[in-house]
CSV table of C-alpha atoms in Angstrom, one decimal:
chain,number,residue,atom,x,y,z
F,1,MET,CA,-54.7,55.8,-105.2
F,2,ALA,CA,-57.2,54.7,-102.5
F,3,GLU,CA,-57.3,57.3,-99.7
F,4,GLU,CA,-55.4,55.8,-96.8
F,5,LYS,CA,-56.3,56.6,-93.4
F,6,LYS,CA,-53.7,57.5,-90.9
F,7,ARG,CA,-52.5,54.7,-88.9
F,8,ARG,CA,-54.2,54.3,-85.4
F,9,ALA,CA,-52.4,55.0,-82.5
F,10,VAL,CA,-52.5,52.2,-79.8
F,11,ALA,CA,-52.5,52.3,-76.1
F,12,THR,CA,-50.3,49.3,-75.8
F,13,GLN,CA,-46.4,48.6,-77.3
F,14,THR,CA,-47.4,45.0,-77.4
F,15,ALA,CA,-50.5,45.9,-79.8
F,16,ALA,CA,-48.1,47.9,-82.2
F,17,GLY,CA,-46.3,45.1,-83.3
F,18,ILE,CA,-49.9,43.0,-84.6
F,19,PRO,CA,-49.4,44.8,-88.1
F,20,LYS,CA,-45.9,42.6,-88.5
F,21,PHE,CA,-48.0,39.7,-87.9
F,22,VAL,CA,-51.1,40.3,-90.0
F,23,ARG,CA,-48.3,40.8,-92.7
F,24,GLY,CA,-46.3,37.9,-91.4
F,25,ASN,CA,-49.5,35.5,-92.3
F,26,LEU,CA,-50.1,37.1,-95.7
F,27,ALA,CA,-46.6,36.4,-96.5
F,28,ALA,CA,-46.4,33.0,-95.6
F,29,THR,CA,-48.9,32.1,-97.9
F,30,LEU,CA,-47.1,33.5,-100.4
F,31,LYS,CA,-43.5,31.7,-99.1
F,32,ALA,CA,-45.5,28.4,-99.1
F,33,LYS,CA,-46.2,28.4,-102.8
F,34,GLU,CA,-42.4,29.2,-103.7
F,35,GLU,CA,-41.9,26.2,-101.3
F,36,GLY,CA,-44.5,23.9,-102.8
F,37,LYS,CA,-46.6,23.7,-99.6
F,38,LYS,CA,-50.1,23.7,-99.9
F,39,VAL,CA,-52.5,26.7,-98.8
F,40,ALA,CA,-55.7,26.2,-97.9
F,41,LYS,CA,-58.1,29.4,-98.2
F,42,ALA,CA,-59.6,29.3,-94.2
F,43,PHE,CA,-62.3,30.7,-92.1
F,44,ILE,CA,-61.4,31.9,-88.2
F,45,HIS,CA,-63.2,29.8,-85.0
F,46,ASP,CA,-64.0,26.7,-87.1
F,47,GLY,CA,-61.6,24.3,-85.2
F,48,GLN,CA,-60.2,23.7,-88.0
F,49,ASP,CA,-56.7,25.8,-87.2
F,50,GLU,CA,-54.9,22.9,-85.3
F,51,ILE,CA,-55.5,20.4,-88.0
F,52,MET,CA,-53.8,23.1,-90.7
F,53,ARG,CA,-50.7,23.8,-88.3
F,54,ALA,CA,-50.4,20.1,-87.7
F,55,MET,CA,-50.3,18.8,-91.5
F,56,ASP,CA,-47.9,22.1,-92.2
F,57,ILE,CA,-50.9,23.4,-94.1
F,58,VAL,CA,-50.5,27.3,-94.5
F,59,PRO,CA,-53.8,29.2,-93.8
F,60,ALA,CA,-55.1,32.0,-96.0
F,61,TRP,CA,-57.4,33.8,-93.8
F,62,GLY,CA,-59.8,35.6,-96.6
F,63,GLU,CA,-61.5,37.5,-93.6
F,64,SER,CA,-58.2,39.3,-92.5
F,65,PHE,CA,-57.0,40.0,-95.9
F,66,SER,CA,-60.6,42.0,-96.4
F,67,GLY,CA,-60.3,43.5,-92.9
F,68,VAL,CA,-56.6,44.9,-94.2
F,69,CYS,CA,-58.2,46.0,-97.6
F,70,ALA,CA,-60.9,48.3,-95.3
F,71,ALA,CA,-58.1,49.4,-92.8
F,72,LYS,CA,-56.1,50.6,-96.0
F,73,ARG,CA,-59.3,52.2,-97.5
F,74,ASP,CA,-58.5,50.2,-100.4
F,75,ALA,CA,-61.2,47.4,-100.6
F,76,GLU,CA,-63.5,49.2,-103.0
F,77,LYS,CA,-62.0,48.2,-106.2
F,78,TYR,CA,-62.5,44.4,-105.4
F,79,LEU,CA,-66.1,45.1,-104.1
F,80,GLN,CA,-66.9,47.1,-107.6
F,81,LYS,CA,-65.3,44.1,-109.2
F,82,ALA,CA,-67.4,41.3,-107.3
F,83,GLU,CA,-70.2,43.6,-107.8
F,84,SER,CA,-69.8,43.7,-111.7
F,85,ASP,CA,-70.9,39.7,-111.4
F,86,ASN,CA,-73.6,40.9,-109.6
F,87,PHE,CA,-73.1,40.4,-106.3
F,88,SER,CA,-74.9,42.8,-104.3
F,89,ARG,CA,-73.7,45.1,-101.8
F,90,SER,CA,-75.9,44.0,-99.4
F,91,LEU,CA,-73.8,40.4,-99.0
F,92,CYS,CA,-71.0,39.9,-96.7
F,93,THR,CA,-68.3,42.8,-97.5
F,94,TYR,CA,-65.3,40.1,-96.3
F,95,ALA,CA,-66.3,37.9,-98.7
F,96,THR,CA,-67.1,40.1,-102.0
F,97,CYS,CA,-63.7,41.9,-101.4
F,98,HIS,CA,-61.9,38.6,-101.3
F,99,ILE,CA,-64.2,37.1,-103.9
F,100,GLY,CA,-63.4,40.5,-106.2
F,101,PHE,CA,-59.6,40.1,-105.6
F,102,GLU,CA,-59.6,36.7,-106.8
F,103,MET,CA,-61.6,37.4,-110.0
F,104,ILE,CA,-58.9,40.2,-111.1
F,105,ARG,CA,-56.3,37.7,-110.0
F,106,GLU,CA,-57.7,35.0,-112.4
F,107,GLU,CA,-58.4,37.6,-115.2
F,108,LEU,CA,-54.6,38.5,-114.8
F,109,GLY,CA,-53.5,34.4,-115.2
F,110,GLY,CA,-52.8,34.1,-111.8
F,111,VAL,CA,-50.6,37.2,-111.7
F,112,MET,CA,-51.1,39.3,-108.3
F,113,PRO,CA,-53.3,42.2,-108.7
F,114,GLU,CA,-50.9,45.4,-108.9
F,115,GLY,CA,-51.0,47.6,-105.3
F,116,ALA,CA,-52.4,44.3,-103.4
F,117,PRO,CA,-52.7,45.2,-99.7
F,118,TRP,CA,-49.6,44.3,-98.2
F,119,GLY,CA,-48.3,41.9,-101.2
F,120,GLY,CA,-51.6,40.0,-101.1
F,121,MET,CA,-52.4,36.7,-100.7
F,122,GLY,CA,-51.2,33.2,-102.1
F,123,ARG,CA,-53.7,31.6,-104.2
F,124,PRO,CA,-55.2,28.8,-102.3
F,125,ASP,CA,-54.8,24.9,-103.2
F,126,MET,CA,-57.8,24.1,-101.0
F,127,ILE,CA,-60.9,26.0,-99.7
F,128,LEU,CA,-62.0,24.6,-96.2
F,129,GLY,CA,-65.2,26.2,-95.4
F,130,ASN,CA,-67.3,25.8,-92.1
F,131,GLY,CA,-70.6,26.9,-91.7
F,132,GLN,CA,-71.1,26.9,-87.8
F,133,LEU,CA,-74.5,27.8,-86.5
F,134,LEU,CA,-73.6,31.8,-87.1
F,135,CYS,CA,-73.0,32.9,-90.8
F,136,ASP,CA,-74.4,31.9,-94.0
F,137,PRO,CA,-71.6,33.1,-96.2
F,138,ARG,CA,-69.3,30.3,-94.7
F,139,PHE,CA,-71.5,28.0,-96.9
F,140,LYS,CA,-71.6,30.3,-99.6
F,141,TRP,CA,-68.2,32.1,-99.6
F,142,PRO,CA,-66.3,28.8,-100.7
F,143,GLN,CA,-69.2,27.9,-103.6
F,144,ALA,CA,-68.8,31.2,-104.9
F,145,LEU,CA,-65.1,31.2,-104.8
F,146,GLN,CA,-65.1,27.9,-107.0
F,147,HIS,CA,-66.5,29.5,-109.5
F,148,TYR,CA,-64.0,31.4,-110.1
F,149,LEU,CA,-61.2,29.1,-109.1
F,150,ARG,CA,-62.6,25.4,-110.9
F,151,ASP,CA,-59.2,23.6,-110.1
F,152,VAL,CA,-59.1,24.2,-106.5
F,153,PRO,CA,-61.4,21.6,-104.3
F,154,VAL,CA,-63.8,22.8,-101.9
F,155,PHE,CA,-64.8,20.9,-98.3
F,156,VAL,CA,-67.4,22.5,-96.4
F,157,THR,CA,-68.1,21.2,-92.4
F,158,ASN,CA,-70.1,22.2,-89.7
F,159,MET,CA,-69.3,22.8,-86.1
F,160,TYR,CA,-73.0,23.0,-84.3
F,161,TYR,CA,-73.8,23.2,-80.7
F,162,PRO,CA,-77.1,23.0,-79.1
F,163,PRO,CA,-79.6,25.9,-79.8
F,164,TRP,CA,-80.3,27.7,-76.6
F,165,ASP,CA,-83.7,27.0,-75.7
F,166,PRO,CA,-84.6,27.7,-71.7
F,167,ASN,CA,-87.2,24.6,-71.4
F,168,ILE,CA,-84.4,22.2,-73.0
F,169,ASP,CA,-81.3,20.7,-70.7
F,170,HIS,CA,-78.5,21.3,-72.8
F,171,HIS,CA,-76.1,18.9,-70.8
F,172,GLU,CA,-78.2,16.1,-72.5
F,173,GLN,CA,-77.6,17.4,-76.0
F,174,GLU,CA,-74.0,17.8,-75.9
F,175,GLY,CA,-72.9,14.7,-76.5
F,176,PHE,CA,-74.8,14.2,-79.7
F,177,TYR,CA,-73.2,17.7,-80.6
F,178,VAL,CA,-69.8,16.6,-79.9
F,179,LYS,CA,-69.8,13.4,-81.8
F,180,TYR,CA,-71.1,14.9,-84.8
F,181,CYS,CA,-68.1,18.0,-84.8
F,182,THR,CA,-66.0,15.1,-84.0
F,183,GLU,CA,-66.7,13.3,-87.0
F,184,GLU,CA,-66.8,16.5,-89.5
F,185,LEU,CA,-63.1,17.0,-87.9
F,186,HIS,CA,-61.7,13.4,-88.6
F,187,GLU,CA,-63.5,14.2,-92.3
F,188,THR,CA,-61.6,17.3,-92.4
F,189,VAL,CA,-58.5,15.5,-91.6
F,190,ARG,CA,-59.3,12.9,-94.5
F,191,PHE,CA,-59.7,15.7,-97.0
F,192,CYS,CA,-56.4,17.4,-95.8
F,193,GLU,CA,-54.7,14.0,-96.3
F,194,ARG,CA,-56.0,13.2,-99.9
F,195,VAL,CA,-55.4,16.9,-101.2
F,196,THR,CA,-51.4,16.9,-99.5
F,197,GLY,CA,-51.0,13.0,-100.1
F,198,LYS,CA,-49.8,13.7,-96.4
F,199,LYS,CA,-50.9,11.3,-93.2
F,200,MET,CA,-51.6,13.5,-89.9
F,201,ASP,CA,-49.3,13.1,-87.5
F,202,TRP,CA,-51.5,12.8,-84.4
F,203,ASP,CA,-49.1,13.2,-81.6
F,204,ARG,CA,-48.3,16.9,-83.1
F,205,LEU,CA,-51.8,17.3,-83.2
F,206,ALA,CA,-52.0,16.5,-79.6
F,207,ALA,CA,-49.4,18.8,-78.6
F,208,ILE,CA,-50.7,21.9,-80.7
F,209,VAL,CA,-53.9,21.2,-79.6
F,210,GLU,CA,-52.4,21.6,-75.8
F,211,LEU,CA,-50.7,24.8,-76.7
F,212,SER,CA,-53.8,25.9,-77.9
F,213,ASP,CA,-55.3,25.7,-74.6
F,214,LYS,CA,-52.3,27.2,-72.6
F,215,THR,CA,-53.1,30.3,-74.8
F,216,TRP,CA,-56.6,30.5,-74.3
F,217,ASP,CA,-56.3,30.4,-70.3
F,218,LEU,CA,-53.1,33.1,-70.7
F,219,PHE,CA,-55.3,35.2,-73.5
F,220,VAL,CA,-58.2,35.0,-70.5
F,221,ASP,CA,-55.8,36.2,-67.6
F,222,THR,CA,-54.6,38.8,-69.9
F,223,TYR,CA,-57.8,40.4,-70.7
F,224,ASP,CA,-58.9,39.8,-67.2
F,225,LEU,CA,-56.6,42.3,-66.1
F,226,ARG,CA,-58.3,45.2,-67.7
F,227,LYS,CA,-60.8,45.0,-65.1
F,228,THR,CA,-58.7,47.7,-63.5
F,229,ILE,CA,-59.5,51.3,-62.8
F,230,PRO,CA,-58.0,52.8,-64.9
F,231,THR,CA,-57.9,50.2,-67.9
F,232,PRO,CA,-54.9,50.0,-69.1
F,233,MET,CA,-55.9,48.4,-72.4
F,234,ASP,CA,-59.5,49.2,-74.3
F,235,THR,CA,-61.1,47.7,-77.3
F,236,GLY,CA,-59.6,49.8,-80.0
F,237,ASP,CA,-56.4,47.9,-78.8
F,238,ALA,CA,-58.4,44.4,-78.6
F,239,MET,CA,-58.9,44.7,-82.2
F,240,ASN,CA,-55.7,43.9,-82.9
F,241,THR,CA,-54.4,42.1,-80.1
F,242,MET,CA,-57.1,39.5,-81.1
F,243,VAL,CA,-55.0,38.5,-84.1
F,244,PRO,CA,-52.6,35.8,-82.3
F,245,ILE,CA,-55.6,33.8,-80.7
F,246,THR,CA,-57.9,34.3,-83.9
F,247,PHE,CA,-55.3,33.6,-86.8
F,248,ASN,CA,-52.3,32.0,-85.1
F,249,ILE,CA,-53.6,29.6,-82.7
F,250,GLY,CA,-51.6,26.6,-82.0
F,251,THR,CA,-48.5,28.5,-82.0
F,252,GLN,CA,-45.8,29.4,-80.2
F,253,GLU,CA,-45.8,32.9,-81.3
F,254,ALA,CA,-49.5,33.6,-80.7
F,255,TYR,CA,-48.2,32.3,-76.7
F,256,ASP,CA,-45.4,34.2,-76.6
F,257,PHE,CA,-47.2,37.3,-77.5
F,258,TYR,CA,-49.6,36.9,-75.1
F,259,VAL,CA,-46.8,36.7,-72.3
F,260,GLU,CA,-45.6,40.0,-73.8
F,261,LEU,CA,-49.0,41.9,-73.5
F,262,ASN,CA,-49.4,40.5,-69.9
F,263,LYS,CA,-46.6,41.7,-68.8
F,264,GLU,CA,-46.9,44.8,-70.5
F,265,LEU,CA,-50.6,45.4,-69.0
F,266,LYS,CA,-49.1,44.5,-65.3
F,267,GLN,CA,-46.5,47.3,-65.7
F,268,LYS,CA,-49.1,49.6,-66.8
F,269,ILE,CA,-50.9,48.8,-63.9
F,270,ALA,CA,-48.4,49.2,-61.2
F,271,GLN,CA,-47.7,52.7,-62.8
F,272,GLY,CA,-51.3,53.5,-63.0
F,273,THR,CA,-51.0,53.9,-66.7
F,274,GLY,CA,-54.9,54.1,-68.1
F,275,VAL,CA,-56.3,54.9,-71.7
F,276,ALA,CA,-58.1,57.5,-71.0
F,277,ASN,CA,-56.5,60.1,-68.2
F,278,PRO,CA,-59.1,60.9,-66.5
F,279,GLU,CA,-60.8,57.8,-67.1
F,280,LYS,CA,-64.8,59.0,-66.8
F,281,TYR,CA,-66.8,56.5,-68.3
F,282,ARG,CA,-66.4,52.4,-69.1
F,283,ILE,CA,-68.6,50.9,-71.5
F,284,ILE,CA,-68.9,47.3,-72.6
F,285,TRP,CA,-69.0,46.8,-76.8
F,286,ALA,CA,-71.5,44.4,-76.7
F,287,ALA,CA,-71.7,43.0,-80.3
F,288,GLY,CA,-70.9,43.7,-83.6
F,289,LEU,CA,-67.8,43.6,-85.6
F,290,PRO,CA,-66.0,47.0,-86.0
F,291,SER,CA,-65.6,49.5,-89.0
F,292,TRP,CA,-61.9,48.5,-90.0
F,293,PHE,CA,-61.4,51.6,-91.8
F,294,ALA,CA,-62.5,53.6,-88.7
F,295,LEU,CA,-60.9,52.4,-85.9
F,296,SER,CA,-59.8,55.7,-84.9
F,297,ASP,CA,-63.5,56.0,-83.7
F,298,PHE,CA,-62.1,54.2,-80.7
F,299,GLN,CA,-59.6,56.9,-79.7
F,300,TYR,CA,-62.7,59.6,-80.4
F,301,PHE,CA,-64.5,57.9,-77.3
F,302,ASN,CA,-61.3,57.8,-75.6
F,303,SER,CA,-60.8,61.8,-76.2
F,304,LYS,CA,-64.0,62.2,-74.1
F,305,GLY,CA,-63.2,60.3,-71.2
F,306,ALA,CA,-64.4,57.3,-72.4
F,307,VAL,CA,-62.7,53.6,-72.8
F,308,PHE,CA,-63.8,50.1,-73.5
F,309,PRO,CA,-62.5,47.9,-71.1
F,310,VAL,CA,-64.3,44.6,-72.4
F,311,GLU,CA,-65.7,43.6,-75.4
F,312,VAL,CA,-67.5,40.6,-76.7
F,313,THR,CA,-66.8,40.7,-80.1
F,314,TYR,CA,-63.2,38.1,-81.0
F,315,ARG,CA,-63.4,37.1,-77.0
F,316,ASP,CA,-64.4,34.0,-78.1
F,317,HIS,CA,-62.1,31.9,-75.2
F,318,GLU,CA,-63.0,30.6,-71.9
F,319,LYS,CA,-60.8,29.3,-69.2
F,320,ILE,CA,-60.2,25.8,-70.0
F,321,GLU,CA,-61.1,24.9,-66.2
F,322,ARG,CA,-64.4,26.2,-66.4
F,323,LEU,CA,-65.3,24.8,-69.4
F,324,ASP,CA,-64.9,21.3,-67.2
F,325,LEU,CA,-64.0,19.5,-70.5
F,326,PRO,CA,-64.1,15.4,-70.4
F,327,LYS,CA,-60.9,13.7,-70.5
F,328,THR,CA,-59.9,12.2,-73.9
F,329,ASP,CA,-57.2,10.7,-76.1
F,330,ASP,CA,-58.8,12.3,-79.2
F,331,PRO,CA,-57.5,15.5,-80.0
F,332,LEU,CA,-60.0,16.3,-82.3
F,333,GLU,CA,-62.8,15.0,-80.0
F,334,HIS,CA,-61.4,17.7,-77.1
F,335,ILE,CA,-61.5,20.4,-80.2
F,336,ALA,CA,-65.3,19.3,-80.2
F,337,TRP,CA,-65.7,19.7,-76.9
F,338,ARG,CA,-63.9,23.0,-76.2
F,339,TRP,CA,-66.1,24.2,-79.1
F,340,VAL,CA,-69.3,23.2,-77.7
F,341,ARG,CA,-68.6,23.7,-74.0
F,342,TYR,CA,-67.7,27.2,-75.0
F,343,TRP,CA,-70.9,28.2,-76.6
F,344,THR,CA,-73.3,26.3,-73.6
F,345,HIS,CA,-71.2,27.7,-71.1
F,346,TRP,CA,-73.5,30.7,-71.0
F,347,TYR,CA,-76.4,28.9,-71.3
F,348,ASP,CA,-76.7,28.0,-67.3
F,349,ALA,CA,-75.9,32.1,-66.5
F,350,ALA,CA,-78.6,32.9,-68.7
F,351,ARG,CA,-81.1,30.3,-66.9
F,352,LYS,CA,-80.5,32.0,-63.6
F,353,LEU,CA,-81.8,35.6,-65.3
F,354,PRO,CA,-85.1,34.9,-66.3
F,355,GLY,CA,-86.2,36.2,-69.7
F,356,SER,CA,-82.5,36.3,-70.6
F,357,THR,CA,-80.6,35.0,-73.2
F,358,PRO,CA,-76.7,33.3,-73.3
F,359,LYS,CA,-75.8,36.5,-75.0
F,360,VAL,CA,-77.3,38.8,-72.8
F,361,ALA,CA,-76.3,37.1,-69.7
F,362,ARG,CA,-73.0,37.1,-71.0
F,363,ILE,CA,-72.9,41.4,-71.1
F,364,ILE,CA,-74.9,41.6,-67.8
F,365,GLU,CA,-71.8,39.5,-66.0
F,366,TYR,CA,-69.3,41.6,-67.9
F,367,ILE,CA,-71.0,44.8,-67.0
F,368,GLY,CA,-70.5,44.4,-63.4
F,369,ASP,CA,-67.4,42.5,-63.3
F,370,TYR,CA,-65.8,45.6,-65.3
F,371,LYS,CA,-67.9,48.0,-63.9
F,372,CYS,CA,-69.3,49.4,-66.9
F,373,ASP,CA,-71.6,52.8,-66.9
F,374,GLY,CA,-72.9,52.0,-70.7
F,375,VAL,CA,-73.1,49.6,-73.8
F,376,VAL,CA,-72.3,50.0,-77.2
F,377,PHE,CA,-73.3,47.8,-80.2
F,378,HIS,CA,-72.4,48.1,-83.9
F,379,SER,CA,-74.7,46.6,-86.3
F,380,ALA,CA,-72.9,46.4,-89.6
F,381,PHE,CA,-75.4,46.0,-92.4
F,382,SER,CA,-73.5,43.3,-94.9
F,383,CYS,CA,-73.2,40.9,-91.7
F,384,ARG,CA,-76.9,39.9,-91.0
F,385,SER,CA,-76.3,36.6,-89.7
F,386,TRP,CA,-73.9,37.9,-86.8
F,387,HIS,CA,-75.7,41.4,-86.6
F,388,ALA,CA,-79.4,40.8,-86.9
F,389,GLY,CA,-80.2,40.1,-83.2
F,390,ILE,CA,-78.5,43.2,-82.3
F,391,ILE,CA,-81.6,45.1,-81.6
F,392,HIS,CA,-83.3,42.1,-79.7
F,393,GLN,CA,-80.2,41.8,-77.6
F,394,ALA,CA,-80.7,45.4,-76.5
F,395,GLU,CA,-84.1,45.0,-75.9
F,396,VAL,CA,-83.7,42.3,-73.4
F,397,LEU,CA,-80.8,43.7,-71.7
F,398,ARG,CA,-83.2,46.7,-71.0
F,399,LYS,CA,-85.9,44.2,-69.6
F,400,VAL,CA,-83.5,41.9,-67.9
F,401,TYR,CA,-80.7,44.2,-66.3
F,402,GLY,CA,-82.6,47.7,-66.6
F,403,ASP,CA,-81.7,51.1,-66.8
F,404,ILE,CA,-78.3,51.5,-68.6
F,405,PRO,CA,-77.4,53.7,-71.8
F,406,ILE,CA,-77.2,52.0,-75.0
F,407,LEU,CA,-75.8,53.4,-77.8
F,408,ILE,CA,-76.4,51.1,-81.3
F,409,MET,CA,-74.1,52.5,-84.2
F,410,GLU,CA,-74.5,51.7,-87.6
F,411,GLY,CA,-72.3,51.0,-90.8
F,412,ASP,CA,-70.3,48.3,-92.2
F,413,ILE,CA,-67.1,46.2,-91.9
F,414,VAL,CA,-65.2,46.6,-95.1
F,415,ASP,CA,-67.6,49.1,-97.3
F,416,ILE,CA,-67.0,52.8,-96.5
F,417,SER,CA,-69.6,54.1,-98.9
F,418,SER,CA,-72.3,54.4,-95.8
F,419,TYR,CA,-69.4,55.5,-93.2
F,420,ASN,CA,-70.0,59.7,-92.2
F,421,GLU,CA,-67.1,60.6,-89.5
F,422,ALA,CA,-69.0,63.7,-88.5
F,423,ASP,CA,-72.2,62.0,-88.0
F,424,THR,CA,-70.8,59.3,-86.3
F,425,HIS,CA,-69.0,61.5,-84.0
F,426,ASN,CA,-72.1,63.6,-83.4
F,427,ARG,CA,-73.7,60.3,-82.1
F,428,ILE,CA,-70.6,59.2,-79.9
F,429,ASP,CA,-71.1,62.8,-78.6
F,430,ALA,CA,-75.0,62.9,-77.8
F,431,PHE,CA,-74.2,59.3,-76.2
F,432,ILE,CA,-71.4,60.5,-74.1
F,433,GLU,CA,-73.8,63.5,-72.9
F,434,THR,CA,-76.3,60.8,-71.7
F,435,LEU,CA,-73.7,58.5,-69.9
F,436,ASP,CA,-72.8,61.5,-67.9
F,437,ALA,CA,-76.5,62.1,-67.0
F,438,TYR,CA,-77.0,58.9,-65.8
F,439,LYS,CA,-74.0,58.5,-63.9
F,440,ASN,CA,-74.6,61.7,-62.0
F,441,ARG,CA,-78.3,60.2,-61.5
F,442,ARG,CA,-76.4,57.2,-60.0
F,443,LYS,CA,-74.9,59.3,-57.8
F,444,GLY,CA,-77.6,61.5,-56.7
């Protein structure tokens, strides 16, 4: 029996409803199999969400399932299964956990492995991959999975955006990348039409994309409320409240969730209720996926009077009006512009800070807007694509922004074998002492 960590308390009642959301997403894949609907193994932040919703394809989020296994400290058996077929522990543990799960199910003749967290996830009828510019497992994970799911068709697309170069005007390049992304999305539609035997309902897709835009705006407005001192919600909750916009974008349920969260945060602000009492230190979670098996570490920070009013992780959205998207009647082209402009949005800010980069310019903007006293990064060893540049980001931040306490934590997203709670808390204690000295020095 896996060790299951005591459930972490959350600061907001709205966040407490997230497990029901995640269970619902998993259950939807199982129900879809009963009803004869198609299930797609899918990846977040790839522009394909609204296509699936418009075609009644139920997404099966492998990253989410692996995160659930980690949070319940029940991932080891799947990691070991993948390892038995020579998948190294140094590979993405989101991928190896999910692959190990599918390996066991295939060996059981398609029967759900006993004790699969929250009932498990439905067997996919297709696999939709997307490499982005960020994540190499998104190319290889679908291929590796198909080795065990031989009858499941795979389609891997790419959503590129102009690479950062301070000497090149990205505005001249954006149109080429949007054209490429748009065609990739159209090809995704054609693939889904072949697998499902259904034609895309373009009016329905346009309505879903419009709802997604509304959700993006409401999400940003709601998270901006956390600028308040004391902050009514910190990153400990945000690692939960990202679920609707990350896994349920384009649904009314996602929009309604942020309506409720917005309402609750405003109530907390009116009452002066903060995450920490008293709130002594404000920290930005500057990069890195969290250790899903150790989210209670956020509460340890809170117990020291430290809060995270802002994070970069899973905050992959910006107000639509700030992105200045060109008008188009093609909902897929709109998705492409939204994707490209989200990333290039920070390029102009970086040019105003010589020596900076878009990621660091964003951190500096958040430090100012959210009045942060320190910076925490988390480096997950099995996720080299997202985490390899963290040390460089920290060094650029020191050079461009100047003196500010920085802590780089080390661990993993799913594999608990590298985690030691006592050592982690000792490092947090030392960082809090540094924060305290920093604040006193600034006062002096």
